[in-house]
PDB file of C-alpha atoms in Angstrom:
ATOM      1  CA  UNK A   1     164.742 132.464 113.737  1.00  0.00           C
ATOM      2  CA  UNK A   2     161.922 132.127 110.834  1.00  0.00           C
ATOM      3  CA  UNK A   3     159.237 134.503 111.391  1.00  0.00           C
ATOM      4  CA  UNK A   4     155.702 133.141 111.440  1.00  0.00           C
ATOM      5  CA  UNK A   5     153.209 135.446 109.623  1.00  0.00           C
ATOM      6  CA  UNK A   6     149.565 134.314 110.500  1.00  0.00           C
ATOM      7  CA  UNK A   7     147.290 135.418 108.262  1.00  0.00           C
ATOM      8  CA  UNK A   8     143.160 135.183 109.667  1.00  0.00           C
ATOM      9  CA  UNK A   9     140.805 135.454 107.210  1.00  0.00           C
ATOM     10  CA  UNK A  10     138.106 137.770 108.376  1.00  0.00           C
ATOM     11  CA  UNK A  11     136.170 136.002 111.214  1.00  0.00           C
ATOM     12  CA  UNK A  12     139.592 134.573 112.495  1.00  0.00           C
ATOM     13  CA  UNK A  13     141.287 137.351 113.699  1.00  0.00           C
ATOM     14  CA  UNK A  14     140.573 136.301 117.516  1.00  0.00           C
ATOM     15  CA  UNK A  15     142.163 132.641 117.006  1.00  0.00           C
ATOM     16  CA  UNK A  16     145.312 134.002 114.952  1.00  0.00           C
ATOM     17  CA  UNK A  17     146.032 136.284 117.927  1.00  0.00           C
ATOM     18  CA  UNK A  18     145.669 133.175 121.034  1.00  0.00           C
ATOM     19  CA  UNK A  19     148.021 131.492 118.024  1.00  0.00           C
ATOM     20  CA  UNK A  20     150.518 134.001 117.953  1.00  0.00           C
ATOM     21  CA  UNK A  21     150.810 135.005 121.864  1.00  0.00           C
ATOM     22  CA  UNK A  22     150.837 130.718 122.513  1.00  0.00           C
ATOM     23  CA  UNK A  23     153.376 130.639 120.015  1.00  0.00           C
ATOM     24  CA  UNK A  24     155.909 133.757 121.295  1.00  0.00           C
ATOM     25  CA  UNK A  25     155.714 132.588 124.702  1.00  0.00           C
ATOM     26  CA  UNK A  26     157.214 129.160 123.659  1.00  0.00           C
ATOM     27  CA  UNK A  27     159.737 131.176 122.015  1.00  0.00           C
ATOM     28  CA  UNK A  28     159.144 131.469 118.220  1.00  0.00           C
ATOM     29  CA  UNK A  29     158.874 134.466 116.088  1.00  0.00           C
ATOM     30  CA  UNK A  30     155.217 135.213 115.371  1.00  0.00           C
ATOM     31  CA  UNK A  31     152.865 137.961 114.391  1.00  0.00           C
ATOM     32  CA  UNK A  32     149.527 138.797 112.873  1.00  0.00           C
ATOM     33  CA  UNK A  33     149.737 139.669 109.531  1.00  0.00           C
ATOM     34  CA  UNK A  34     146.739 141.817 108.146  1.00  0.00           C
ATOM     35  CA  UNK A  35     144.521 140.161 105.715  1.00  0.00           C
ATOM     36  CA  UNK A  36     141.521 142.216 104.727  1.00  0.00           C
ATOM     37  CA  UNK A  37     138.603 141.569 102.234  1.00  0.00           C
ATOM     38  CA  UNK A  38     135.875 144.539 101.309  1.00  0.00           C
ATOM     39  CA  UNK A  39     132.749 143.022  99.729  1.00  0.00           C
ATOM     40  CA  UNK A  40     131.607 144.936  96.764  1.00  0.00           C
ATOM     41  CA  UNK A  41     127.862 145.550  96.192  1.00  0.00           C
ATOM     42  CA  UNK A  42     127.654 142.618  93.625  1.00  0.00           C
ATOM     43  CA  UNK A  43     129.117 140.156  96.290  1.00  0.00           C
ATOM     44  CA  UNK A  44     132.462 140.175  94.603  1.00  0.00           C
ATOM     45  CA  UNK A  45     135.751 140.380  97.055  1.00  0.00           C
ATOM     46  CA  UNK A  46     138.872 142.590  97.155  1.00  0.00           C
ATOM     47  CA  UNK A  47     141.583 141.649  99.089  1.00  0.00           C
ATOM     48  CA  UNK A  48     144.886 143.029 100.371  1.00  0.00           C
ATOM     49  CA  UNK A  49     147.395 141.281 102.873  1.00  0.00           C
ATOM     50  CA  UNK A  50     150.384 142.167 103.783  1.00  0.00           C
ATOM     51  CA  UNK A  51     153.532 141.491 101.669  1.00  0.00           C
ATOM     52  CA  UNK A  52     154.973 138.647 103.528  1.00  0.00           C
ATOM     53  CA  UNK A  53     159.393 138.901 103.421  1.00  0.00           C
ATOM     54  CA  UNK A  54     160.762 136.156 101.305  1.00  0.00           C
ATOM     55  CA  UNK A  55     161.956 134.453 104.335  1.00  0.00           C
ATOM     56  CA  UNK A  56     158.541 134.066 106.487  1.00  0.00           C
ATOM     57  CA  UNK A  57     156.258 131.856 106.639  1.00  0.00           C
ATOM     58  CA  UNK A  58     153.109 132.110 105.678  1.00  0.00           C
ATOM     59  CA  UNK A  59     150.079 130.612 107.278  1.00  0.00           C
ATOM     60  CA  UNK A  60     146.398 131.197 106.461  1.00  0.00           C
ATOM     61  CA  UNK A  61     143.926 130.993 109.536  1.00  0.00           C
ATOM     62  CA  UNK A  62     139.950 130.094 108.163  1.00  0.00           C
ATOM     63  CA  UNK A  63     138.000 127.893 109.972  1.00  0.00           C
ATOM     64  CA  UNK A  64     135.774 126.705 107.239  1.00  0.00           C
ATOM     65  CA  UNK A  65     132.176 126.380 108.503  1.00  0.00           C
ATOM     66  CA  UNK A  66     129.917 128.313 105.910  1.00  0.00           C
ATOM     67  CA  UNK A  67     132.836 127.343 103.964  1.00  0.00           C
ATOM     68  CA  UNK A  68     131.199 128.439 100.203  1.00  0.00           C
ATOM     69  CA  UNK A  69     131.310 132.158 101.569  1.00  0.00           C
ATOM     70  CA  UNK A  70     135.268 131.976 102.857  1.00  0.00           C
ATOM     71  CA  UNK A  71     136.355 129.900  99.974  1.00  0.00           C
ATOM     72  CA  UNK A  72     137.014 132.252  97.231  1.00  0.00           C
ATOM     73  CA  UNK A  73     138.635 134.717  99.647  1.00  0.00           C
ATOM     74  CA  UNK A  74     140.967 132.379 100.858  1.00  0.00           C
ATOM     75  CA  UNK A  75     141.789 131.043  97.676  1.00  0.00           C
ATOM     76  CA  UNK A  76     142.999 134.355  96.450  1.00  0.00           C
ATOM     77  CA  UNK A  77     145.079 134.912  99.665  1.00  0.00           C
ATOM     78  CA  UNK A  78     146.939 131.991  98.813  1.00  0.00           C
ATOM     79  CA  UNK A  79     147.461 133.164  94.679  1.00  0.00           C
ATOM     80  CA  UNK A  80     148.265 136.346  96.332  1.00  0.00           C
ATOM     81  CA  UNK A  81     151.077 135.162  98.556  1.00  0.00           C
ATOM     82  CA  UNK A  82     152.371 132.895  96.145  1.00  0.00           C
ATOM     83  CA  UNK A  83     152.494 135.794  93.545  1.00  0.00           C
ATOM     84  CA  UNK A  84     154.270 138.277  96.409  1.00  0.00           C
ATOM     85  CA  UNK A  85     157.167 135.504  96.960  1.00  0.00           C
ATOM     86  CA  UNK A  86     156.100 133.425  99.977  1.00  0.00           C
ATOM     87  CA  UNK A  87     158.487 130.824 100.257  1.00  0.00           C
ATOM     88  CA  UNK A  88     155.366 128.145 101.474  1.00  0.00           C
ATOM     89  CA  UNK A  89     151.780 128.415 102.309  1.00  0.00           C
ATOM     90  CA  UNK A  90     149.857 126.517 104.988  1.00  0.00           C
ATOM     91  CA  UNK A  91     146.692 126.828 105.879  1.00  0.00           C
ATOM     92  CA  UNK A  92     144.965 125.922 109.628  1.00  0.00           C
ATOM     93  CA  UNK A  93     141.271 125.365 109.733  1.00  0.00           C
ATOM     94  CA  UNK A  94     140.359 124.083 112.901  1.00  0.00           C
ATOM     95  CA  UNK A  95     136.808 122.642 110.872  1.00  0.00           C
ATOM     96  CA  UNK A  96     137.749 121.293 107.470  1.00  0.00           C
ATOM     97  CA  UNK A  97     134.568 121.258 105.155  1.00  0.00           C
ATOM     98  CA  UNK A  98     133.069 119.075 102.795  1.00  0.00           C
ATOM     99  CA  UNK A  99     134.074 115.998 104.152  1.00  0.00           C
ATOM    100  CA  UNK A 100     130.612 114.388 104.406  1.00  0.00           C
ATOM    101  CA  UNK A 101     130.531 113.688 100.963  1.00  0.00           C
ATOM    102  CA  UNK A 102     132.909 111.184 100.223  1.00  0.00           C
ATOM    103  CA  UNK A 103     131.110 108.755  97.902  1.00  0.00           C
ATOM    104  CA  UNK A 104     128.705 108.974  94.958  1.00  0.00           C
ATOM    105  CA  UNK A 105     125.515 107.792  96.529  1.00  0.00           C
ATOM    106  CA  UNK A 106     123.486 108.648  93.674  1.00  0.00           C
ATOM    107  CA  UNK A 107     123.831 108.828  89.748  1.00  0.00           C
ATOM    108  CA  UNK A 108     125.329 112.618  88.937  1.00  0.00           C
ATOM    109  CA  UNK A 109     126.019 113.470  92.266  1.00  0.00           C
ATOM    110  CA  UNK A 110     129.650 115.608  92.857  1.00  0.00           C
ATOM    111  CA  UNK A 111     132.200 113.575  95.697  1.00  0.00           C
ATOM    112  CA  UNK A 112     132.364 116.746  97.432  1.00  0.00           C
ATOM    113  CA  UNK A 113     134.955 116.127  99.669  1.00  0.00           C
ATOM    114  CA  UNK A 114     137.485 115.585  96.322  1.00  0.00           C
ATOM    115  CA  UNK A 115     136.668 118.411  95.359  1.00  0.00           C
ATOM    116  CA  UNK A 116     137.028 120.436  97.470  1.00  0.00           C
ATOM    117  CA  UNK A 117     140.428 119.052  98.851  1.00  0.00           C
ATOM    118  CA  UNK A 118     141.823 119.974  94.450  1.00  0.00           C
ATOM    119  CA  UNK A 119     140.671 123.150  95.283  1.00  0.00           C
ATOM    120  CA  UNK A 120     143.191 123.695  98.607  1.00  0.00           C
ATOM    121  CA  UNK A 121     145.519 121.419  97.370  1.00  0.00           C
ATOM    122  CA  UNK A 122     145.982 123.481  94.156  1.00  0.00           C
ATOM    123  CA  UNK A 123     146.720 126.751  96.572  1.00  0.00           C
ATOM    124  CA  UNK A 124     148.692 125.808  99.834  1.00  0.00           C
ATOM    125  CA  UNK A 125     151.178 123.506 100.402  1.00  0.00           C
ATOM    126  CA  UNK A 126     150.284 122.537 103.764  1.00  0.00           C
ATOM    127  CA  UNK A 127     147.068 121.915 105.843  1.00  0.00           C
ATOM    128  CA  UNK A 128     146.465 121.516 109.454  1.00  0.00           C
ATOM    129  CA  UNK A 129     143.241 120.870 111.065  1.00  0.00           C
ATOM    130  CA  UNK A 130     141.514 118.673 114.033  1.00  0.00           C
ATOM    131  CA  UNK A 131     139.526 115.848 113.648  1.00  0.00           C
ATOM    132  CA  UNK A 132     137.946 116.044 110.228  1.00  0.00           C
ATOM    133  CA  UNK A 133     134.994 114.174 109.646  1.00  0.00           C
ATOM    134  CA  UNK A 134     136.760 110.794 107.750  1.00  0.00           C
ATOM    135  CA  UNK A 135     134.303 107.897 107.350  1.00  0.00           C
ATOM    136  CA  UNK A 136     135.129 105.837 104.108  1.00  0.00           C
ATOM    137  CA  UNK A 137     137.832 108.173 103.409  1.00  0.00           C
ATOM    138  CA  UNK A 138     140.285 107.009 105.878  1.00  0.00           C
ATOM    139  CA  UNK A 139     143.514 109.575 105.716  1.00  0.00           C
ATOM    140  CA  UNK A 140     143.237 112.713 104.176  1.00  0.00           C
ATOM    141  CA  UNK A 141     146.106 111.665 102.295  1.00  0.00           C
ATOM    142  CA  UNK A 142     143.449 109.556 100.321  1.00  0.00           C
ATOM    143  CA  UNK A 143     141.946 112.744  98.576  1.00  0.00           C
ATOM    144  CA  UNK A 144     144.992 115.791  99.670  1.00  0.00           C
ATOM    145  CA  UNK A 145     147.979 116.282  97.367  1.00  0.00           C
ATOM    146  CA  UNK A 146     149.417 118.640 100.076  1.00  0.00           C
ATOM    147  CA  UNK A 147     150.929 117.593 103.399  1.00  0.00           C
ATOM    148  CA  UNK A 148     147.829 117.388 105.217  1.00  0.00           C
ATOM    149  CA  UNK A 149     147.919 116.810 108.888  1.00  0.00           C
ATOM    150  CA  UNK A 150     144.887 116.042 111.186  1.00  0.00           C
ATOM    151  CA  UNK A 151     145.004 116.654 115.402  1.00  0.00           C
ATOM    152  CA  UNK A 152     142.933 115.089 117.822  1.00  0.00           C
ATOM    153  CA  UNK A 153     140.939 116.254 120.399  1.00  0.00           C
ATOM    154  CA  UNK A 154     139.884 113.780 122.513  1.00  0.00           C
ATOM    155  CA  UNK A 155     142.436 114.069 124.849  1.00  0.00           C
ATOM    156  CA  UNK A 156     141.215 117.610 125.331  1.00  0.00           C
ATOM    157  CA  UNK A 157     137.358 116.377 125.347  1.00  0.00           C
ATOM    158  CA  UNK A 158     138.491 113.828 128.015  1.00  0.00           C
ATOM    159  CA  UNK A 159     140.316 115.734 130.087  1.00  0.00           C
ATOM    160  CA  UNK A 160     136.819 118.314 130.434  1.00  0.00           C
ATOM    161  CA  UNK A 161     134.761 115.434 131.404  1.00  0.00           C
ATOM    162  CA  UNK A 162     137.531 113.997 134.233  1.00  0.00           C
ATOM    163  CA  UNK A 163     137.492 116.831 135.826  1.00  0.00           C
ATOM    164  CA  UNK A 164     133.286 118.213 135.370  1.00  0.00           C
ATOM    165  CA  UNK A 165     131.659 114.859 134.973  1.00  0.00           C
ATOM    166  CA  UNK A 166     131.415 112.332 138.006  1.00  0.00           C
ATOM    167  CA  UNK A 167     131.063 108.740 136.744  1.00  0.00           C
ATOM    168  CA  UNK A 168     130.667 109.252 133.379  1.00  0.00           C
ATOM    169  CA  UNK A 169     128.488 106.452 131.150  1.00  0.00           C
ATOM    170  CA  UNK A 170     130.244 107.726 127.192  1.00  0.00           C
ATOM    171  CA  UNK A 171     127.432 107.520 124.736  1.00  0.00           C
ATOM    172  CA  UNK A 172     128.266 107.601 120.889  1.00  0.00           C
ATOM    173  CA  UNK A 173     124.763 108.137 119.321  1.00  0.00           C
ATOM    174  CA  UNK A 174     125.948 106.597 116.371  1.00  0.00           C
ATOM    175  CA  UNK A 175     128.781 104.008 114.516  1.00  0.00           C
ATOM    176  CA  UNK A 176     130.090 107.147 112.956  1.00  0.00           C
ATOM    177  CA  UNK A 177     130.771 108.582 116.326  1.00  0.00           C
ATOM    178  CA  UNK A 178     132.413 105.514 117.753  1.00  0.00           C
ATOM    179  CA  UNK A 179     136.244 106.667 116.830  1.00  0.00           C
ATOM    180  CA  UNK A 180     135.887 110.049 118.858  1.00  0.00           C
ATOM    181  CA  UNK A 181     133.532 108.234 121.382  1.00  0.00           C
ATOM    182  CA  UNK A 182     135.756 104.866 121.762  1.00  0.00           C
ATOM    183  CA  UNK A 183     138.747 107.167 122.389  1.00  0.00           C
ATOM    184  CA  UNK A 184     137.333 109.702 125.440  1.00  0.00           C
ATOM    185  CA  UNK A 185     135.693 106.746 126.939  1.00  0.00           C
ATOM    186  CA  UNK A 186     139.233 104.877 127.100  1.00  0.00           C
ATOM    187  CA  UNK A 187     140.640 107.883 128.553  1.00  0.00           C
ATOM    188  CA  UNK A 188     138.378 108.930 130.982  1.00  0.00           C
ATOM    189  CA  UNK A 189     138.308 104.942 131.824  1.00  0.00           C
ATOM    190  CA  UNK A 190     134.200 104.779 131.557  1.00  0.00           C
ATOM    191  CA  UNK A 191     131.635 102.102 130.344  1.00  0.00           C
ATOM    192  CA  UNK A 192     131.119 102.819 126.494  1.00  0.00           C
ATOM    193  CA  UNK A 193     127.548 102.324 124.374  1.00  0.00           C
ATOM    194  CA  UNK A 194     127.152 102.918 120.937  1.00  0.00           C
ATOM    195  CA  UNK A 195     123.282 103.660 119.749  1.00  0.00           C
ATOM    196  CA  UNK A 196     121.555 102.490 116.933  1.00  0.00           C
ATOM    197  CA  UNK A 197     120.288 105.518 114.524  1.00  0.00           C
ATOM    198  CA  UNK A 198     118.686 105.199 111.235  1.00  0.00           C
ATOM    199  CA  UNK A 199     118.752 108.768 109.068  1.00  0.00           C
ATOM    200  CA  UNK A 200     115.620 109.645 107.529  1.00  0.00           C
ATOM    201  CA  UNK A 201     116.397 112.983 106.171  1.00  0.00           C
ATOM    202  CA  UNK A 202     118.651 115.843 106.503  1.00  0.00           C
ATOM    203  CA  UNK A 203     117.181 116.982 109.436  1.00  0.00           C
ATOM    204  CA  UNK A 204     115.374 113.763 110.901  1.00  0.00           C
ATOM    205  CA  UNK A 205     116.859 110.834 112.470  1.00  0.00           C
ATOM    206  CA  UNK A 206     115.654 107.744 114.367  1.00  0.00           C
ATOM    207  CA  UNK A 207     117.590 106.364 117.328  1.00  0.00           C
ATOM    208  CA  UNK A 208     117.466 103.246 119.088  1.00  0.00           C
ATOM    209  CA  UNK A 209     118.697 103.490 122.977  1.00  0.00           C
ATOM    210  CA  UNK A 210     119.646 100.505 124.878  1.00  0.00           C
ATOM    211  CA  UNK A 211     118.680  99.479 128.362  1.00  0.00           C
ATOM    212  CA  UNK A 212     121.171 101.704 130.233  1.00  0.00           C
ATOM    213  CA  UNK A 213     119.688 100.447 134.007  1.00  0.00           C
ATOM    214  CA  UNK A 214     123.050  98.244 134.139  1.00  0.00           C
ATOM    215  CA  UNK A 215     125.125 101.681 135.153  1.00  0.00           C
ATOM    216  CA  UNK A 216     122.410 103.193 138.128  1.00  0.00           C
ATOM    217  CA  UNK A 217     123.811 106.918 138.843  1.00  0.00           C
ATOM    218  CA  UNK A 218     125.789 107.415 135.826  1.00  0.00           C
ATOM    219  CA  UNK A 219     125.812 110.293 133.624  1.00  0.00           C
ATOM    220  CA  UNK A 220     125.362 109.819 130.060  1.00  0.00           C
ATOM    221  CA  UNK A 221     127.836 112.184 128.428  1.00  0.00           C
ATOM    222  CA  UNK A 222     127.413 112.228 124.392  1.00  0.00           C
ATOM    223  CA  UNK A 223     130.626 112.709 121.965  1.00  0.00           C
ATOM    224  CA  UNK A 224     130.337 113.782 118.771  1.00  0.00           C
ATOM    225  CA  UNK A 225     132.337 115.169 116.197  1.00  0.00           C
ATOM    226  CA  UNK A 226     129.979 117.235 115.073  1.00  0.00           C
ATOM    227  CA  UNK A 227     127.213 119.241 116.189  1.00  0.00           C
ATOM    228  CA  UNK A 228     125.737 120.448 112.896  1.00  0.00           C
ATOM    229  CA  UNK A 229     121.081 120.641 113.207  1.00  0.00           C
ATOM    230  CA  UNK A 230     121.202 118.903 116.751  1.00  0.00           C
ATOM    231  CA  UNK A 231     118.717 116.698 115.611  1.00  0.00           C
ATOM    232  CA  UNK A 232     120.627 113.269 115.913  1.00  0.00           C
ATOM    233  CA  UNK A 233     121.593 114.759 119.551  1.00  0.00           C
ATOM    234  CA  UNK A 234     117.943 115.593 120.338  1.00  0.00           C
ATOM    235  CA  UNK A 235     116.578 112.526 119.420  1.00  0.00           C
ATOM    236  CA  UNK A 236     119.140 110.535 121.931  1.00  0.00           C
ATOM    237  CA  UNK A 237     117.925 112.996 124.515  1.00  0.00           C
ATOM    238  CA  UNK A 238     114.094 112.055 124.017  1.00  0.00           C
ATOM    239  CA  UNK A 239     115.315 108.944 124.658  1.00  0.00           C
ATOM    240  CA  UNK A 240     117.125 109.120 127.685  1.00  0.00           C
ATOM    241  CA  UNK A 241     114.827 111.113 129.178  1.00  0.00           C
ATOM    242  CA  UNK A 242     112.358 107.699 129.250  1.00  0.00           C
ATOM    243  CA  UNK A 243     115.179 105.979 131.021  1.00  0.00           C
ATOM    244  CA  UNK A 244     115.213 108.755 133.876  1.00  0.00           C
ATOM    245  CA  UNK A 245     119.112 109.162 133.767  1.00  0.00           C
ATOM    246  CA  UNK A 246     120.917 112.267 135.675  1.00  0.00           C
ATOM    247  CA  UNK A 247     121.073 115.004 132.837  1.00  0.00           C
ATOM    248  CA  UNK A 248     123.068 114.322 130.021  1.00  0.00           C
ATOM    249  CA  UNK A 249     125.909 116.205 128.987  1.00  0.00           C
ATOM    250  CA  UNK A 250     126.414 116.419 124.939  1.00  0.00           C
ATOM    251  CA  UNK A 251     130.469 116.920 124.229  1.00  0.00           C
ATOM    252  CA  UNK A 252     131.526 117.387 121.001  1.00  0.00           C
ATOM    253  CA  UNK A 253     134.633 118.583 118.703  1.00  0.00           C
ATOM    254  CA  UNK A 254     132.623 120.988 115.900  1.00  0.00           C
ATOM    255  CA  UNK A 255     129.857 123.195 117.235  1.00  0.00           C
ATOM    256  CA  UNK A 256     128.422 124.456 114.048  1.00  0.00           C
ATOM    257  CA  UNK A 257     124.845 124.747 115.708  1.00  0.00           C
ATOM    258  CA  UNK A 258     123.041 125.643 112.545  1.00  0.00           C
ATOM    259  CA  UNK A 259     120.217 127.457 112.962  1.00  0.00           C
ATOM    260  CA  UNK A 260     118.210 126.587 116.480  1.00  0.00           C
ATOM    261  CA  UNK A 261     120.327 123.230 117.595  1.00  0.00           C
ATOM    262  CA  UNK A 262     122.092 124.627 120.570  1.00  0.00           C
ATOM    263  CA  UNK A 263     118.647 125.483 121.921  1.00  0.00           C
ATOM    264  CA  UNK A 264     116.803 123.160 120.810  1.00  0.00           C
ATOM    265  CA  UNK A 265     119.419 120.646 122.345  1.00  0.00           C
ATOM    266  CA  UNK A 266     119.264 122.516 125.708  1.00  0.00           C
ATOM    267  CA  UNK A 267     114.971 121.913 125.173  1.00  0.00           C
ATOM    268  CA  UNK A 268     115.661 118.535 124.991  1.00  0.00           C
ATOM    269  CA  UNK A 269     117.145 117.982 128.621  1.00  0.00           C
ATOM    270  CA  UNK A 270     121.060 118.449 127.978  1.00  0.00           C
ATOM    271  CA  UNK A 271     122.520 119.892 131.256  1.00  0.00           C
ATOM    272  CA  UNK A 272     125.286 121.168 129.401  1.00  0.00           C
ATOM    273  CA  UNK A 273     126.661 121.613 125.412  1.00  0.00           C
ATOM    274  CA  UNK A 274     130.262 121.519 125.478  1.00  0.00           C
ATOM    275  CA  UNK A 275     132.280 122.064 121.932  1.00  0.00           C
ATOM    276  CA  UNK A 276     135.907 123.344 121.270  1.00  0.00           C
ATOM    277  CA  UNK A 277     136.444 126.941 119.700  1.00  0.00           C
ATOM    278  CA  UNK A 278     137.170 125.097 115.936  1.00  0.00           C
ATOM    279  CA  UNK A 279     134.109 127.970 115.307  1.00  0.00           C
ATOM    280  CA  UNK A 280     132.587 130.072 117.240  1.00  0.00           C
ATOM    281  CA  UNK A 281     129.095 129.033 118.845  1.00  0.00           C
ATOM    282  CA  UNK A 282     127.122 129.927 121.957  1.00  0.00           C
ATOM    283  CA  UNK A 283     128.265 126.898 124.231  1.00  0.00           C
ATOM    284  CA  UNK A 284     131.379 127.261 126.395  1.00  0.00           C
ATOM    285  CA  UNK A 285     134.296 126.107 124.494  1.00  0.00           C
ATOM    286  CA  UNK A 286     137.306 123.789 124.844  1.00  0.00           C
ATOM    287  CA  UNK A 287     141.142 125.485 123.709  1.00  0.00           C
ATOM    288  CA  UNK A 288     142.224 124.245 121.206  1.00  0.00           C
ATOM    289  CA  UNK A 289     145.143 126.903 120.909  1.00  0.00           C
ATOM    290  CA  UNK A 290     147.838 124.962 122.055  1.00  0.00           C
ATOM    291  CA  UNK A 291     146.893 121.866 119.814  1.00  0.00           C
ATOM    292  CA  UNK A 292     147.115 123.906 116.771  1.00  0.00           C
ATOM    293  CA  UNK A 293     150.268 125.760 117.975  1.00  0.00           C
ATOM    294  CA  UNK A 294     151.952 123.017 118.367  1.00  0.00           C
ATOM    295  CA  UNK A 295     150.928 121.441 114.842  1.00  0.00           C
ATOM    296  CA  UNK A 296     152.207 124.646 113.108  1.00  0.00           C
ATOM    297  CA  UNK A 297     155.455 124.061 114.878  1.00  0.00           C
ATOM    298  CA  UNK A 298     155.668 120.570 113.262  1.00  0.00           C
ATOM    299  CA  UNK A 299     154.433 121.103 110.232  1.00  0.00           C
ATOM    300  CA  UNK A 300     156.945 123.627 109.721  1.00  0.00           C
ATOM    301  CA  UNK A 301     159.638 121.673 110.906  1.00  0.00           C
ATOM    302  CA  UNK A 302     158.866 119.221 108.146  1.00  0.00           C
ATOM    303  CA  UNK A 303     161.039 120.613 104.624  1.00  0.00           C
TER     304      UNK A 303
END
């Protein structure tokens, strides 16, 4: 049997270990493998992981919110590995980052989400994640010269609302949401309304909220796949609010929460903020454990 050597970057030490025990109790051969990284004064890294055996498999756990601050040290863990005689690298990151900017909307401007996907390409050979944030990029094979392999979560997300949520109204607060919000709603077999918003900045939106009267005593549960500032989340709340629906409950995959949004969200007459544990946040969180367990287990199955 192969052994599975898990490497978290620092931050990740909590989901390597549910990894690991998920993974031993369905019978493979894992184990935490120390990766550390001391900060000098300047900012600069050192790092030192354990020599993986020629045999084992290596795999790099970073979630990569605040992803220019984990980048470099997870780049070297790979070089490192490599260099030590790992026979492959992959890398999980529940949140893959730098996948908003997928076009050049303006003269100059970098296409982010290329970059960024040289960068890992050039250092693992494999990448697992869940529901990355693909809009005109439509496969991460588009942009990833590694085997890159994206999970789902909605049946997770779905199965939450079945059993917390009575009669459920799914609201996607935007066409960009529709994919993750089209998916729960067919799952949890509820009405489905997509709203109308308008961007106006980074941190200021405009939404437009149908007459929602047509579903009397339904909750209005927002999916997203990201909760990044709140505010596109907030504003669908103000909105609802006029419409005197039962509390809403906000759902989504990615609970970044930057700064006040979880909150500020709560302020805005959410009942509840619901996100898996991709990163770690304040609301309660959905498992994703045994997703990502059982995408290591394929994605080394795969030569």
């Amino acid at each position: 049997m192969t052994l599975i050597n898990l490497y978290p970057l620092p931050g990740n030490e909590a989901t390597a270990a549910r990894i690991t025990q998920t993974l031993r109790a369905r019978g493979h051969d894992a184990r935490v493998a120390t990766c550390e990284v001391h900060r000098f004064p300047d900012g600069e890294a050192l790092l030192r992981l354990d020599p993986p055996a020629p045999e084992a498999e290596s795999v790099l756990v970073c979630t990569l919110d605040h992803p220019d601050a984990k980048t470099v040290p997870l780049l070297m863990a790979a070089a490192t590995l490599r260099e030590l005689g790992t026979r492959r690298i992959g890398l999980v990151a529940p949140y893959l980052a730098y996948m908003r900017q997928d076009a050049r909307f303006a003269p100059g401007q970098a296409i982010s989400a290329r970059v960024y996907a040289a960068l890992l390409s050039a250092h693992c050979d494999w990448l697992l994640t869940v529901d990355p944030h693909l809009h005109r990029i439509h496969d991460l094979g588009e942009i990833y010269t590694l085997r890159a392999h994206a999970l789902h979560a909605a049946p997770l997300l779905a199965d939450w609302i079945t059993r917390n949520v009575s009669r459920p109204l799914i609201l996607g607060p935007d066409r960009e949401s529709m994919q993750w919000a089209e998916d729960v709603a067919r799952r949890v077999g509820a009405p489905l309304v997509i709203l109308d918003k308008t961007r106006l900045g980074d941190s200021a939106v405009r939404i437009s909220v149908p007459d929602l009267t047509r579903w009397p005593g339904h909750t209005p549960v927002l999916i997203d796949d990201v909760i990044s500032s709140g505010r596109t989340l907030i504003a669908a709340l103000e909105h609802l609010r006029t419409q005197h629906t039962p509390p809403p409950v906000c759902v989504a995959v990615h609970g970044l929460c930057a700064g006040d949004a979880l909150p500020a969200i709560l302020a805005a007459g959410a009942a509840r903020v619901m996100c898996s544990n991709s990163v770690a946040h304040a609301a309660t969180p959905i498992d994703l454990t045994g997703l990502l367990a059982d995408g290591i287990v394929t994605m080394l199955a795969t030569p």
